[in-house]
CSV table of C-alpha atoms in Angstrom, one decimal:
chain,number,residue,atom,x,y,z
A,944,MET,CA,-17.1,-21.7,1.0
A,945,VAL,CA,-19.5,-18.9,1.9
A,946,ARG,CA,-19.3,-17.1,5.2
A,947,GLY,CA,-22.5,-16.6,7.1
A,948,LYS,CA,-23.7,-13.2,8.0
A,949,THR,CA,-22.5,-11.8,11.4
A,950,GLN,CA,-25.4,-11.0,13.7
A,951,MET,CA,-25.1,-7.3,14.7
A,952,LYS,CA,-25.1,-7.1,18.5
A,953,ARG,CA,-22.8,-5.6,21.1
A,954,ILE,CA,-19.7,-7.6,21.9
A,955,GLU,CA,-19.8,-8.1,25.7
A,956,ASN,CA,-16.1,-9.0,26.2
A,957,GLU,CA,-14.2,-5.8,26.4
A,958,THR,CA,-11.0,-7.2,24.9
A,959,SER,CA,-12.8,-8.8,22.0
A,960,ARG,CA,-14.7,-5.6,21.4
A,961,GLN,CA,-11.5,-3.5,21.3
A,962,VAL,CA,-9.8,-6.0,18.9
A,963,THR,CA,-12.9,-5.9,16.6
A,964,PHE,CA,-13.0,-2.1,16.8
A,965,SER,CA,-9.3,-1.9,15.8
A,966,LYS,CA,-9.8,-4.3,12.8
A,967,ARG,CA,-12.9,-2.7,11.6
A,968,ARG,CA,-11.6,0.8,12.0
A,969,ASN,CA,-8.6,-0.1,9.9
A,970,GLY,CA,-10.9,-1.6,7.3
A,971,LEU,CA,-13.0,1.6,7.2
A,972,LEU,CA,-10.0,3.8,6.9
A,973,LYS,CA,-8.6,1.7,4.0
A,974,LYS,CA,-12.0,1.7,2.2
A,975,ALA,CA,-12.2,5.5,2.6
A,976,PHE,CA,-8.7,5.9,1.1
A,977,GLU,CA,-9.5,3.5,-1.8
A,978,LEU,CA,-12.8,5.4,-2.6
A,979,SER,CA,-10.9,8.7,-2.7
A,980,VAL,CA,-8.2,7.3,-5.0
A,981,LEU,CA,-10.3,5.2,-7.3
A,982,CYS,CA,-13.2,7.7,-7.8
A,983,ASP,CA,-11.3,10.9,-7.3
A,984,ALA,CA,-13.8,11.7,-4.5
A,985,GLU,CA,-13.4,14.0,-1.6
A,986,VAL,CA,-13.8,11.7,1.4
A,987,ALA,CA,-13.8,12.5,5.1
A,988,LEU,CA,-14.2,9.9,7.8
A,989,ILE,CA,-14.3,10.6,11.6
A,990,ILE,CA,-14.3,7.9,14.2
A,991,PHE,CA,-14.4,8.3,18.0
A,992,SER,CA,-13.5,5.3,20.1
A,993,THR,CA,-15.3,4.5,23.4
A,994,ARG,CA,-12.3,6.0,25.2
A,995,GLY,CA,-12.8,9.2,23.2
A,996,ARG,CA,-9.8,8.8,20.9
A,997,LEU,CA,-10.2,10.4,17.5
A,998,TYR,CA,-9.3,8.6,14.3
A,999,GLU,CA,-9.8,10.4,11.0
A,1000,PHE,CA,-9.1,10.2,7.3
A,1001,SER,CA,-9.6,13.0,4.8
A,1002,SER,CA,-8.6,13.1,1.1
A,1003,SER,CA,-8.1,16.8,1.6
A,1004,THR,CA,-8.0,18.8,4.8
A,1005,SER,CA,-10.7,17.7,7.2
A,1006,ARG,CA,-11.6,21.4,7.9
A,1007,TYR,CA,-12.2,22.0,4.1
A,1008,VAL,CA,-14.4,19.0,3.7
A,1009,ILE,CA,-16.5,19.8,6.8
A,1010,THR,CA,-16.8,23.4,5.8
A,1011,ARG,CA,-17.8,22.4,2.3
A,1012,GLN,CA,-20.5,20.2,3.7
A,1013,LEU,CA,-21.8,22.9,6.0
A,1014,VAL,CA,-21.9,25.4,3.1
A,1015,PHE,CA,-23.7,22.9,0.9
A,1016,GLN,CA,-26.3,22.6,3.7
A,1017,CYS,CA,-27.0,19.0,2.8
A,1018,PRO,CA,-27.9,16.7,5.7
A,1019,LEU,CA,-25.3,14.1,6.5
A,1020,LEU,CA,-26.0,10.7,4.9
A,1021,ILE,CA,-26.0,8.0,7.5
């Protein structure tokens, strides 16, 4: 059975939005970790919640990865 695509729109219910944020945040953090391990890549992921809380993952120190990106002077890929 194939799942249909989820339409991208803001979740109006605050509780549902928070639950979805938590699940997707954990999924992103897991994928960042897997990418760093499987490909021996330096990965940094920074997430701010709507309440301003910081969540981050970095395969090395965050400061090192950010400094390296700034020195490289390459625009962030979004």
